[in-house]
GROMACS .gro file of C-alpha atoms in nm:
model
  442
    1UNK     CA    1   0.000   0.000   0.000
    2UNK     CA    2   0.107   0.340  -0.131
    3UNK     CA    3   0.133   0.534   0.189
    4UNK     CA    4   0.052   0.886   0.034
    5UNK     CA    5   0.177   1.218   0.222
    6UNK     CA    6   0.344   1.030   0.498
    7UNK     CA    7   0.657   1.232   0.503
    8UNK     CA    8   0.574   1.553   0.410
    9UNK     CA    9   0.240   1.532   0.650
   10UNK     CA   10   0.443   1.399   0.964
   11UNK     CA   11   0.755   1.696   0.836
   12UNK     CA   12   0.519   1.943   0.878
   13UNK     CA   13   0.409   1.922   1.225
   14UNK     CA   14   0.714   1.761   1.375
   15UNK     CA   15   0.983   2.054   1.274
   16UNK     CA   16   0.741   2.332   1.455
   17UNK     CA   17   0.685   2.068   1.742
   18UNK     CA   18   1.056   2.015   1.773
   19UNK     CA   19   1.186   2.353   1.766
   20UNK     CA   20   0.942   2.464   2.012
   21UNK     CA   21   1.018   2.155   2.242
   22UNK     CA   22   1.391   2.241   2.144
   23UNK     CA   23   1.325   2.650   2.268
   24UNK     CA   24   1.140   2.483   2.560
   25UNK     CA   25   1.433   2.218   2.628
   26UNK     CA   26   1.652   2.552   2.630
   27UNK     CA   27   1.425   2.764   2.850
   28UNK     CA   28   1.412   2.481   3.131
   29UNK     CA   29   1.825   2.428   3.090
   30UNK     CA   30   1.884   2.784   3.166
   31UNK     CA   31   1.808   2.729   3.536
   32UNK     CA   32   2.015   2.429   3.567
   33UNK     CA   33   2.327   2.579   3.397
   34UNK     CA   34   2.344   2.915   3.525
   35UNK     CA   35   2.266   2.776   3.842
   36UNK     CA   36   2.497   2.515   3.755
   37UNK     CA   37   2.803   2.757   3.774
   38UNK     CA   38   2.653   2.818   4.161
   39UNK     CA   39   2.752   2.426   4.267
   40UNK     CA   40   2.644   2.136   4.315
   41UNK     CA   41   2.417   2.162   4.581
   42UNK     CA   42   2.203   2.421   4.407
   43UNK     CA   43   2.219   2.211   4.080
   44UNK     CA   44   2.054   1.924   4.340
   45UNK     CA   45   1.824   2.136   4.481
   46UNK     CA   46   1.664   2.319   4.183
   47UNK     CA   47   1.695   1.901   3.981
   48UNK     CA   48   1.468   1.766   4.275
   49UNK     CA   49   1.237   2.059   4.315
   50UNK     CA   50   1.164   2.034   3.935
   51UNK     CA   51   1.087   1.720   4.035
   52UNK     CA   52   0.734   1.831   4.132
   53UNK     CA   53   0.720   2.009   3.842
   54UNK     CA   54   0.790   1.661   3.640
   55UNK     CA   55   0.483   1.498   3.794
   56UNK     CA   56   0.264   1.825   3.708
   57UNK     CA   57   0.380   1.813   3.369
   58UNK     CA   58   0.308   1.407   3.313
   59UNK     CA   59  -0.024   1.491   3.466
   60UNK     CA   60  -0.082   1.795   3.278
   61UNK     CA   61  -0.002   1.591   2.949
   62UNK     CA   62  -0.185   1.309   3.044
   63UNK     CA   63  -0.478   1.535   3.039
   64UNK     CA   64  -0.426   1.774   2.711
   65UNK     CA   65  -0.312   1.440   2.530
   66UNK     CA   66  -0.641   1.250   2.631
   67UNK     CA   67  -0.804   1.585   2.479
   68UNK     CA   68  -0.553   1.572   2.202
   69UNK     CA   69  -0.721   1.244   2.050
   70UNK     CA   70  -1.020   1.418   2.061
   71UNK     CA   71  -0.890   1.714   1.904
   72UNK     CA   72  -0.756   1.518   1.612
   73UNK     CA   73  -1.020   1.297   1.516
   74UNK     CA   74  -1.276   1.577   1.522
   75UNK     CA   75  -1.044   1.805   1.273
   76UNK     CA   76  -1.058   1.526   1.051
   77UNK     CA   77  -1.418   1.506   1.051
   78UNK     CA   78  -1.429   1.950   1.045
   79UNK     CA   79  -1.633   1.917   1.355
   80UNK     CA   80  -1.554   2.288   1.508
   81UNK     CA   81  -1.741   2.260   1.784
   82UNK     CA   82  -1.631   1.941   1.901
   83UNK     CA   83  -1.270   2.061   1.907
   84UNK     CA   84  -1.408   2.355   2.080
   85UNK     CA   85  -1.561   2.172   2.385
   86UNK     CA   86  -1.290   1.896   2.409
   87UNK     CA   87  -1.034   2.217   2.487
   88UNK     CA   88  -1.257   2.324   2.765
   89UNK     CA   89  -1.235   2.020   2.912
   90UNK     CA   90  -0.879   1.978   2.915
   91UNK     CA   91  -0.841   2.390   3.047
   92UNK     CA   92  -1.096   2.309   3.310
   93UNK     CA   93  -0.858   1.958   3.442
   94UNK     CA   94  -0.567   2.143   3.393
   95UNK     CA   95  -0.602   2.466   3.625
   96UNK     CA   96  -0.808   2.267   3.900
   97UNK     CA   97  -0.500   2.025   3.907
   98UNK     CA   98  -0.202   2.291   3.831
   99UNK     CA   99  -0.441   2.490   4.151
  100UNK     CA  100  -0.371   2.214   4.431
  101UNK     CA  101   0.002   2.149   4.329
  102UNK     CA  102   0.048   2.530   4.347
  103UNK     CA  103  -0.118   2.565   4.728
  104UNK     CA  104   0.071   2.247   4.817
  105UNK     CA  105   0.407   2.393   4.747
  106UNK     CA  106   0.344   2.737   4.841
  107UNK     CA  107   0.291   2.602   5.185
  108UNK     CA  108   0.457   2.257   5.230
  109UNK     CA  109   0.763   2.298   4.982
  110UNK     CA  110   1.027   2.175   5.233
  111UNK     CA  111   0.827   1.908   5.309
  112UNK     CA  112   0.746   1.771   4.998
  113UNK     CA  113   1.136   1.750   4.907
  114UNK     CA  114   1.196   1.599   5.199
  115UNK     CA  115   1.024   1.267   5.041
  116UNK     CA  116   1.324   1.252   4.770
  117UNK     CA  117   1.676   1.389   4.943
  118UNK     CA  118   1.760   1.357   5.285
  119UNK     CA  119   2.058   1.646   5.244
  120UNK     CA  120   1.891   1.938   5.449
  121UNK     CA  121   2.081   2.234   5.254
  122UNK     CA  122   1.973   2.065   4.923
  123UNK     CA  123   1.587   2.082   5.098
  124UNK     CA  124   1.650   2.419   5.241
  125UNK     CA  125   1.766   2.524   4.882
  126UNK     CA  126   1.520   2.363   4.664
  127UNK     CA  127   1.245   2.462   4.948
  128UNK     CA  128   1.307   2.793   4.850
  129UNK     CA  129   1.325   2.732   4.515
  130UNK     CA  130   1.005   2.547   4.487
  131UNK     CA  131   0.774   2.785   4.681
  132UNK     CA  132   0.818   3.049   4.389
  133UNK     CA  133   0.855   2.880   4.036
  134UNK     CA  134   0.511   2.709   4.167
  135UNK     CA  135   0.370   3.079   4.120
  136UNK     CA  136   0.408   2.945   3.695
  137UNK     CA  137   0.202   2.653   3.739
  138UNK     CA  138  -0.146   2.788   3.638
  139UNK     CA  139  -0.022   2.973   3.349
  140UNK     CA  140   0.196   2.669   3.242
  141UNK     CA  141  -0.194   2.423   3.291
  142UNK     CA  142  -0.310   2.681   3.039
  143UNK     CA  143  -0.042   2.705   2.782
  144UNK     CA  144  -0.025   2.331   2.770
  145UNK     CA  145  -0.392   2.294   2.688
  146UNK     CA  146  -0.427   2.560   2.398
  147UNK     CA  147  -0.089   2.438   2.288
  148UNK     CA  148  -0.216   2.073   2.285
  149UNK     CA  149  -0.535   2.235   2.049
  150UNK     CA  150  -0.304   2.413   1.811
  151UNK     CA  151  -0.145   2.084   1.695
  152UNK     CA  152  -0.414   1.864   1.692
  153UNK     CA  153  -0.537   2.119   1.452
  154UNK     CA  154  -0.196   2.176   1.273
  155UNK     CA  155  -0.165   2.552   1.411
  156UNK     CA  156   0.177   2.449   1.480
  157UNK     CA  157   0.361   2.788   1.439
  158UNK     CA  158   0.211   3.004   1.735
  159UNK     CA  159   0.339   2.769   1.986
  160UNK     CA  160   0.696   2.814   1.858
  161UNK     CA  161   0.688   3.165   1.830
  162UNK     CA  162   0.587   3.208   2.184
  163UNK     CA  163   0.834   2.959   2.308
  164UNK     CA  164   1.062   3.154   2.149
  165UNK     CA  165   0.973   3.487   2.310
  166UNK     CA  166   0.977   3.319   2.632
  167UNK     CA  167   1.340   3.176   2.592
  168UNK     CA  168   1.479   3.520   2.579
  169UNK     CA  169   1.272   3.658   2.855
  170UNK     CA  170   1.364   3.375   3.070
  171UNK     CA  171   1.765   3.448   2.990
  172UNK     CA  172   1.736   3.774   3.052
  173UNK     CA  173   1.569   3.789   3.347
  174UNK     CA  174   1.771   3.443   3.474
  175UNK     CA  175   2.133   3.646   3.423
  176UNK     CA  176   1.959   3.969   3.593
  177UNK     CA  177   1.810   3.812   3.876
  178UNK     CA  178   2.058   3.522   3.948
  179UNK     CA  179   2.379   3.751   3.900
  180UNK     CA  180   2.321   4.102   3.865
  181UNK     CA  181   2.078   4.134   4.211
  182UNK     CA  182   2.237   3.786   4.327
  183UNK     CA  183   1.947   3.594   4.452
  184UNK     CA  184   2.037   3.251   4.312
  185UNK     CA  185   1.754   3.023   4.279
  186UNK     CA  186   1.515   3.239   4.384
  187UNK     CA  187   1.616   3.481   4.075
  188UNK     CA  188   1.582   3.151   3.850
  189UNK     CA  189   1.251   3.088   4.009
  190UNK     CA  190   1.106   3.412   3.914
  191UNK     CA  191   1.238   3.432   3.577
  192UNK     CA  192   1.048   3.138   3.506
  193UNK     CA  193   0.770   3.279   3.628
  194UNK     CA  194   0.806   3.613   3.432
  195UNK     CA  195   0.824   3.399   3.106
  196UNK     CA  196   0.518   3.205   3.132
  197UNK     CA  197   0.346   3.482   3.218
  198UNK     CA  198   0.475   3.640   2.897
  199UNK     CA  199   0.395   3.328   2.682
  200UNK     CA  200   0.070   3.286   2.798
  201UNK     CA  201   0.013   3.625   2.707
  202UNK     CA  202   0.120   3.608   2.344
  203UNK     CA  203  -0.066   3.305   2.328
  204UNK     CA  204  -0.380   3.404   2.388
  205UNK     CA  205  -0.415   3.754   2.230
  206UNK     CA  206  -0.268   3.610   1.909
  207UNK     CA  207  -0.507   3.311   1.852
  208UNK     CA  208  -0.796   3.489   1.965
  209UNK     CA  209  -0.698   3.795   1.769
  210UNK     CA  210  -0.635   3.583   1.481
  211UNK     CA  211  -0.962   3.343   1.520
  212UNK     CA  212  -0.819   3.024   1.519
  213UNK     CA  213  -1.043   2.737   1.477
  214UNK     CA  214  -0.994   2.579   1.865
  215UNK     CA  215  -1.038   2.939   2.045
  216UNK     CA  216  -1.392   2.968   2.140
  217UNK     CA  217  -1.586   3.235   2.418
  218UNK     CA  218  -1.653   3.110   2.739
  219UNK     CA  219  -1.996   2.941   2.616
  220UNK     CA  220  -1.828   2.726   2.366
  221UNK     CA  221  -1.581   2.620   2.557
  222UNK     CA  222  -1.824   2.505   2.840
  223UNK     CA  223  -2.087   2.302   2.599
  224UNK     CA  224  -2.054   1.972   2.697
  225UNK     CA  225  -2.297   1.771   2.853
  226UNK     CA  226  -2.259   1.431   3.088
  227UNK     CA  227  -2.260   1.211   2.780
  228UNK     CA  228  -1.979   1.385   2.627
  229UNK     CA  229  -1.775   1.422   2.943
  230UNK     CA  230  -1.828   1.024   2.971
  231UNK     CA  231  -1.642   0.943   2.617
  232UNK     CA  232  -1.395   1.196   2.722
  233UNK     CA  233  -1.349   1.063   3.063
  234UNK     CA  234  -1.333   0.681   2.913
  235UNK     CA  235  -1.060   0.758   2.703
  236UNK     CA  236  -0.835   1.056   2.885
  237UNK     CA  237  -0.872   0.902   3.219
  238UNK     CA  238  -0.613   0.575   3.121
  239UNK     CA  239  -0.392   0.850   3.002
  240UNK     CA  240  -0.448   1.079   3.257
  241UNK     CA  241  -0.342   0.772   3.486
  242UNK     CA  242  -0.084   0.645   3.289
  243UNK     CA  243   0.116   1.013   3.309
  244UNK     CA  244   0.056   1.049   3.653
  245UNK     CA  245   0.198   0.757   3.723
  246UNK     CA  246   0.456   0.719   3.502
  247UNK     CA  247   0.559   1.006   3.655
  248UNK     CA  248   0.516   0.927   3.972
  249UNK     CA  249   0.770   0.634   3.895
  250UNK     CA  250   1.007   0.853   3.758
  251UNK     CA  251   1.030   1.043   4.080
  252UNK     CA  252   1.063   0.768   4.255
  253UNK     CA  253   1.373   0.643   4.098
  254UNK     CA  254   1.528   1.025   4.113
  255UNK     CA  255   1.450   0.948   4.489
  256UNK     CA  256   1.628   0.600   4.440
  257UNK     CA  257   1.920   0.802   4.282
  258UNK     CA  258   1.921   1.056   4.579
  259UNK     CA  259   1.980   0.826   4.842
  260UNK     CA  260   2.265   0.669   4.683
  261UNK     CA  261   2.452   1.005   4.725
  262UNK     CA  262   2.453   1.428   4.622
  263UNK     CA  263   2.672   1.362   4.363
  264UNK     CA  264   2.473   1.088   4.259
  265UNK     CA  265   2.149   1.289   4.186
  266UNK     CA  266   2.351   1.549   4.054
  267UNK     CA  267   2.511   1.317   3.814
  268UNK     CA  268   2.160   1.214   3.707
  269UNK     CA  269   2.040   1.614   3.659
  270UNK     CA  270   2.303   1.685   3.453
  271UNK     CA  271   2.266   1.377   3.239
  272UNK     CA  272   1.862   1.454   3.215
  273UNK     CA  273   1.967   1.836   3.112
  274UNK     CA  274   2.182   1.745   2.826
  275UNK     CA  275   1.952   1.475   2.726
  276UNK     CA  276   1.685   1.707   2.644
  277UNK     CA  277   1.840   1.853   2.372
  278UNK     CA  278   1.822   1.562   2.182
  279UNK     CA  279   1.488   1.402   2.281
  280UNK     CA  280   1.327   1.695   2.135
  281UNK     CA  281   1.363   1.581   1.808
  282UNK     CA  282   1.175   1.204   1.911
  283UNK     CA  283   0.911   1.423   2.084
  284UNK     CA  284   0.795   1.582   1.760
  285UNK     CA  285   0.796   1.306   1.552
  286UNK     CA  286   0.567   1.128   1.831
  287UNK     CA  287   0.364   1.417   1.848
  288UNK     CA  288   0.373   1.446   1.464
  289UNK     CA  289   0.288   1.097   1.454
  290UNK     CA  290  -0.018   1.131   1.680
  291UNK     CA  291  -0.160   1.373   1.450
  292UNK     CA  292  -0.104   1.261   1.164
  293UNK     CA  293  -0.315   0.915   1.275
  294UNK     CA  294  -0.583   1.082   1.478
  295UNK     CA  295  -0.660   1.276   1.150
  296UNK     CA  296  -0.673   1.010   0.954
  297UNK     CA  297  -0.904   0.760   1.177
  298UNK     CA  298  -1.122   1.054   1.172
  299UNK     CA  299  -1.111   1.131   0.797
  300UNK     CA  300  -1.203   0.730   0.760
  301UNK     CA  301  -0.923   0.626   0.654
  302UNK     CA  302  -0.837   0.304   0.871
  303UNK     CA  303  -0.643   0.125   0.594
  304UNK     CA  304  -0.382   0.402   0.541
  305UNK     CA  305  -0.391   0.504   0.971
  306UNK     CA  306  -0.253   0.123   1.033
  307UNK     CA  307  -0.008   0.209   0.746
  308UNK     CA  308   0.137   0.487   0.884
  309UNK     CA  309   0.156   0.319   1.201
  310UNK     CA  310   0.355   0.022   1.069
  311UNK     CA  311   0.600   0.231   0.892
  312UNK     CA  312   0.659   0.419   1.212
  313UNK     CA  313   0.785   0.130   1.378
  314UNK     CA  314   1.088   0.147   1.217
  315UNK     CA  315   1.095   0.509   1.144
  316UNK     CA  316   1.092   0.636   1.505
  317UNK     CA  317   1.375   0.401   1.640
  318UNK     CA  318   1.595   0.504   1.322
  319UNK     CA  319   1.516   0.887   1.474
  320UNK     CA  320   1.617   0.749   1.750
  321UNK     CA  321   1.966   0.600   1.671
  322UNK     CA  322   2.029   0.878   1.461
  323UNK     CA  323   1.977   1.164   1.739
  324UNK     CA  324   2.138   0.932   2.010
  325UNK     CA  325   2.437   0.977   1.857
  326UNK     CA  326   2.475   1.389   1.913
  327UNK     CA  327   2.495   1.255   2.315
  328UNK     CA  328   2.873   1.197   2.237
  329UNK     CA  329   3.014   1.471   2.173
  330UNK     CA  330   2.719   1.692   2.405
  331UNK     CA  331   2.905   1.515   2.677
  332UNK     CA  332   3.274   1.668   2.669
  333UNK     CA  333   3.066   2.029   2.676
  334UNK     CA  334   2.969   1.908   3.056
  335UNK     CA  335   3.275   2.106   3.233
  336UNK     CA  336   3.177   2.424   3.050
  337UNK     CA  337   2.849   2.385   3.160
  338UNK     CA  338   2.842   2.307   3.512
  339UNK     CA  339   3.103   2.380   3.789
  340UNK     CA  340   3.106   2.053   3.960
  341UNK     CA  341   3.370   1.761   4.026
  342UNK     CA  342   3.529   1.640   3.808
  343UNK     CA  343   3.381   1.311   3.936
  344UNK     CA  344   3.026   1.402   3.852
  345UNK     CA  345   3.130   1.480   3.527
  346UNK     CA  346   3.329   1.160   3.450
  347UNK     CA  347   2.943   0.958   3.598
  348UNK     CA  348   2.731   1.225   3.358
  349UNK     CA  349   2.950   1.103   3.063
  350UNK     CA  350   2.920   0.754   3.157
  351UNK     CA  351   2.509   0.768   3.197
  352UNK     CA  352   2.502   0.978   2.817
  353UNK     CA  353   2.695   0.676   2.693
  354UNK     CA  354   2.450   0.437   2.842
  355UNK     CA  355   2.122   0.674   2.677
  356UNK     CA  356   2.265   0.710   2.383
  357UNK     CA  357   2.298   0.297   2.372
  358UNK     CA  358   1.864   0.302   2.510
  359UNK     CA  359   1.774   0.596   2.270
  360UNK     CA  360   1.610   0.402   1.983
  361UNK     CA  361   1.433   0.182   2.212
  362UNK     CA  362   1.322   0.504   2.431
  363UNK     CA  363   1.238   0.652   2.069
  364UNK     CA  364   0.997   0.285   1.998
  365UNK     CA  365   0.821   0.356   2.335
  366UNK     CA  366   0.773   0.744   2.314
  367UNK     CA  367   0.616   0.640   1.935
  368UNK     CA  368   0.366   0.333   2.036
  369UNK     CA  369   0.248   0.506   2.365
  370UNK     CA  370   0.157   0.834   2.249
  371UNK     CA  371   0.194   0.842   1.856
  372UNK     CA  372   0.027   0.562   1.768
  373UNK     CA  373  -0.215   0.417   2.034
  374UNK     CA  374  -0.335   0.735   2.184
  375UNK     CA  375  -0.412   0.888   1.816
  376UNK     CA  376  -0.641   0.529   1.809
  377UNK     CA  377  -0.814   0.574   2.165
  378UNK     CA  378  -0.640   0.263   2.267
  379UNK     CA  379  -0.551   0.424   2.611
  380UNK     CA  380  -0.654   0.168   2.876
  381UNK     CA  381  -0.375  -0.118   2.682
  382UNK     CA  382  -0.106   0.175   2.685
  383UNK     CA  383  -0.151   0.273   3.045
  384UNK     CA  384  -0.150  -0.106   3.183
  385UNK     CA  385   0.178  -0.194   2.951
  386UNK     CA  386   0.352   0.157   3.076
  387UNK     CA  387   0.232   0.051   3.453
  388UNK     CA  388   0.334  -0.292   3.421
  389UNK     CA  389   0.708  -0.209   3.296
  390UNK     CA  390   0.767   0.085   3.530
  391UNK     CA  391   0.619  -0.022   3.831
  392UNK     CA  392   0.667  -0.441   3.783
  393UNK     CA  393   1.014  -0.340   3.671
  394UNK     CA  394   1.165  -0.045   3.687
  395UNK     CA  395   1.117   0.072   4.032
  396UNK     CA  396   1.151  -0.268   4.194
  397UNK     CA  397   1.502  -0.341   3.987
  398UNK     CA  398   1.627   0.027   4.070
  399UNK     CA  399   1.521  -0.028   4.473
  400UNK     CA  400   1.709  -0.329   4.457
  401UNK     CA  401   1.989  -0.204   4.264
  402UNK     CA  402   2.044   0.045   4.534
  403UNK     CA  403   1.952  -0.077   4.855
  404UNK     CA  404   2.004  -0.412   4.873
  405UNK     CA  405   2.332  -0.488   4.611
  406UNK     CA  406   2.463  -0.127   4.654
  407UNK     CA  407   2.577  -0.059   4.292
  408UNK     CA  408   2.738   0.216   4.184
  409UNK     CA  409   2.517   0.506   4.050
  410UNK     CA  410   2.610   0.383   3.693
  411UNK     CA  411   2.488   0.028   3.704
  412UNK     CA  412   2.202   0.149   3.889
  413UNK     CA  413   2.109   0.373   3.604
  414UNK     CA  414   2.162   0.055   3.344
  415UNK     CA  415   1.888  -0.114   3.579
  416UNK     CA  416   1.609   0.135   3.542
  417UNK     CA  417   1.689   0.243   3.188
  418UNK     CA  418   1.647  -0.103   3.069
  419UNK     CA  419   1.277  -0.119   3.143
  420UNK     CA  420   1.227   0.079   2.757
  421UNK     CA  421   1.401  -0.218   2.609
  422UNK     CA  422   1.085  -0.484   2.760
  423UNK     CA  423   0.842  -0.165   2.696
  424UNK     CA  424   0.954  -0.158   2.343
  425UNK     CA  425   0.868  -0.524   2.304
  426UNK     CA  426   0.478  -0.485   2.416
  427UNK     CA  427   0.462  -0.202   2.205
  428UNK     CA  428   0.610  -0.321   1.900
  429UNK     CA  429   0.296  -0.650   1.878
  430UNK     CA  430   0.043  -0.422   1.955
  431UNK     CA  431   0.116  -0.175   1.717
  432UNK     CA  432   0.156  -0.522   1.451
  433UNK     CA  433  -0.205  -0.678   1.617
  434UNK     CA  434  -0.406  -0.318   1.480
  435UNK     CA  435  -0.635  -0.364   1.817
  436UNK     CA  436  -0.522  -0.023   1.912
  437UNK     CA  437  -0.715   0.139   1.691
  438UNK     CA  438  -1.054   0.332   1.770
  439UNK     CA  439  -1.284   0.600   1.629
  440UNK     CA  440  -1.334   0.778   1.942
  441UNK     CA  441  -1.552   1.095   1.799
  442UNK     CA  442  -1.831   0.845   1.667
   0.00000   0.00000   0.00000
C-alpha cells in the first residue's frame, strides 16, 4: 500500500513541534546551567524541586493528550465545535490540578522534598526554590492545553513563536536576577515565572486575535454535557493515569538516585539536562505521529492510519539511533556547563553513553504510547503496559539495585533504563495486532 503524504504530512508538524520543544528544552536548561556555575548543591536542589514540576507536567499531558485524540479525530471530521468543547475540558482539568500542586508547594515545599533527598541544605535550597517557580504553574496548565489544540489542529507555528519569546525573557531575566541582584535560585525561580506569564500572554491575544479554529468564548468552551464528558473521561482518564503515574515512577527512581549520594542525583540532573536537547527531536515526531493518525481515523481512513503506524515502527527508532548519537560529543561540553567535580562529570558522561545505547528503544516507546495508540483511543492497553514495565520493573530493579546490592550510581542507572528495552517489546505486537485502533468521535 502506497502510503501517500506520509513524510511531508508527519515533516510538517514535527519541525514546529521540535523547535518549540527544542526553545522549551533551552528555556528549562537555563536554570540548571546558570545555576549550575553556583555548585552542586544548588544544581541538586533546583533538579529535585523540578521534580514536582515533572509529575505536574506528566499529569498535565496526560490530560491535554487525552483531549488531544479528541482534538484530532474531530479536525478530521471539520467538527468545530467538538474541538471547541474537548479544549474546555482539558483547560478546566488542567487549572483545578495545576491549583492544588500550586497551594501544596506554596505552603509545604520543604516538606514535599523531603520525600526525595535527605541532604537538608539541598531541601533548604530547593524549598526555596520550589515555593516560587510554583507561582508558573497555572499559566503553564493553560499554555499546555491551547498548545495541545493548536497541533491537533496543525496551528503548529504560534506555539513556537511564543516559546521563542519566552526563551529570551527567561535568559534575561535568569542572568539579571541570578547575578546582577544575586538571589540565586530564587532569581531563576522568578524568571520562570516572568516567562510564562509572557507566553501565555502572546498566546492568547494572538489566537484569539487571529480566530483560530480551537479558540472559542466562554460558552463554547463550556458546551458539553454528561454524555460527552463520559467518552472523554473513558478515554483521557487511562492517560491521565498512565502520566501520573509514570511520573510518579520517575520520581521515585530520582529518589532512588538521591539516596545513593549528592553527587549521585547530581550526576543524574546533569545527564537529564543534556539529554533534552536531543529528545526533542523524538518528541515531535511522536507528536507528529499522533496527528497525523488521529486525523486520519477521523477522515475514515483506517487502511492508510494502520499504514502509517507500521512504517513508524521502524521510522521512530531510526530517529532514534540517529539523534542518540549527538549525546557523544554533548558530553565533553559538561565542564563548561556546570562547575562541579570532576567526578560528577566523568558519571554524567558515563550515563550519556549508556542513553545514547537506550535511545532508539526510548524513541519505539515514546512512538507506540503516544503516537500511535493514543491517536487510536487505545488508552486503557497503553496505560497497563507503561504501569506494568515501570512499576513491575523499573522501580523494583532500581530499589534493589540500590539498597540491597549497593551498585554504583552507573549500574544502577543501566537497571532502570532497561525497562524501555521490555516496553519496546509490548509495544512493538500491539502496534503489529491493529487492536489499538478506535474512532473515538463516533
Amino acid at each position: 500500500m502506497k502510503l501517500k503524504g506520509f513524510y511531508s504530512s508527519l515533516i510538517a508538524i514535527a519541525v514546529p513541534v521540535m523547535m518549540q520543544n527544542l526553545l522549551q528544552t533551552f528555556v528549562n536548561m537555563l536554570d540548571t546551567i546558570m545555576i549550575g556555575r553556583l555548585g552542586s548543591i544548588e544544581i541538586a536542589a533546583v533538579g529535585l524541586g523540578n521534580q514536582v514540576f515533572f509529575v505536574l507536567n506528566m499529569i498535565l499531558f496526560g490530560i491535554t493528550s487525552g483531549g488531544g485524540v479528541f482534538i484530532a479525530q474531530f479536525w478530521g471530521k471539520k467538527e468545530i465545535a467538538g474541538i471547541k468543547k474537548s479544549l474546555g475540558i482539558m483547560l478546566t482539568l488542567s487549572i483545578i490540578v495545576s491549583a492544588v500542586f500550586t497551594v501544596l508547594c506554596l505552603t509545604i515545599p520543604h516538606q514535599i522534598l523531603r520525600l526525595y533527598s535527605p541532604d537538608p541544605e539541598v531541601i533548604r535550597v530547593g524549598g526555596d526554590y520550589l515555593r516560587l517557580v510554583s507561582l508558573s504553574y497555572i499559566a503553564t496548565a493553560i499554555i499546555f492545553a491551547y498548545t495541545q489544540a493548536f497541533r491537533g489542529t496543525e496551528r503548529v507555528k504560534l506555539p513556537l513563536v511564543c516559546t521563542s519569546l519566552s526563551l529570551v525573557t527567561n535568559a534575561l531575566t535568569n542572568y539579571i536576577l541570578i547575578f546582577v541582584v544575586g538571589w540565586g535560585v530564587k532569581g531563576a525561580a522568578l524568571a520562570t515565572v516572568f516567562s510564562r506569564a509572557i507566553e501565555l500572554v502572546i498566546i492568547l491575544a494572538w489566537s484569539y486575535g487571529k480566530k483560530y479554529e480551537a479558540c472559542g468564548s466562554l460558552k463554547d468552551l463550556m458546551d458539553f454535557d454528561w454524555t460527552f464528558i463520559g467518552k472523554f473521561v473513558k478515554i483521557a482518564l487511562p492517560v491521565i493515569f498512565n502520566e501520573t503515574m509514570w511520573g510518579l515512577g520517575i520520581t521515585v527512581t530520582n529518589a532512588i538516585y538521591a539516596h545513593a549520594g549528592t553527587d549521585a542525583i547530581t550526576a543524574v540532573n546533569i545527564t537529564g539536562t543534556i539529554s533534552q536537547l536531543t529528545w526533542v527531536f523524538c518528541m515531535g515526531f511522536g507528536n507528529g505521529m499522533s496527528v497525523i493518525i488521529g486525523k486520519k481515523i477521523g477522515e475514515g481512513e483506517t487502511e492508510l492510519a494502520q499504514g502509517y503506524a507500521k512504517r513508524s515502527l521502524w521510522f521512530m527508532p531510526a530517529v532514534g539511533a540517529a539523534v542518540g548519537i549527538f549525546l557523544w560529543p554533548l558530553s565533553y561540553l559538561l565542564p563548561v556547563f556546570f562547575n562541579v567535580s570532576p567526578e560528577i562529570i566523568k558519571t554524567a558522561k558515563s550515563m550519556l553513553i549508556v542513553l545514547m545505547i537506550c535511545y532508539p528503544f526510548n524513541s519505539s516507546c515514546m512512538n507506540w504510547v503516544v503516537g500511535v495508540c493514543r491517536a487510536g483511543g487505545d488508552t486503557v492497553f497503553s496505560a497497563l503496559a507503561e504501569m506494568g514495565t515501570m512499576w513491575g520493573y523499573a522501580v523494583p530493579i532500581g530499589f534493589l539495585a540500590t539498597f540491597v546490592f549497593n551498585l554504583p550510581i552507573v549500574w544502577i542507572y543501566i537497571c532502570i533504563s532497561s525497562e524501555n528495552v521490555l516496553k519496546a517489546i509490548v509495544g512493538l505486537i500491539r502496534v503489529l495486532s491493529g487492536k489499538w485502533l478506535h474512532d473515538v468521535t463516533r
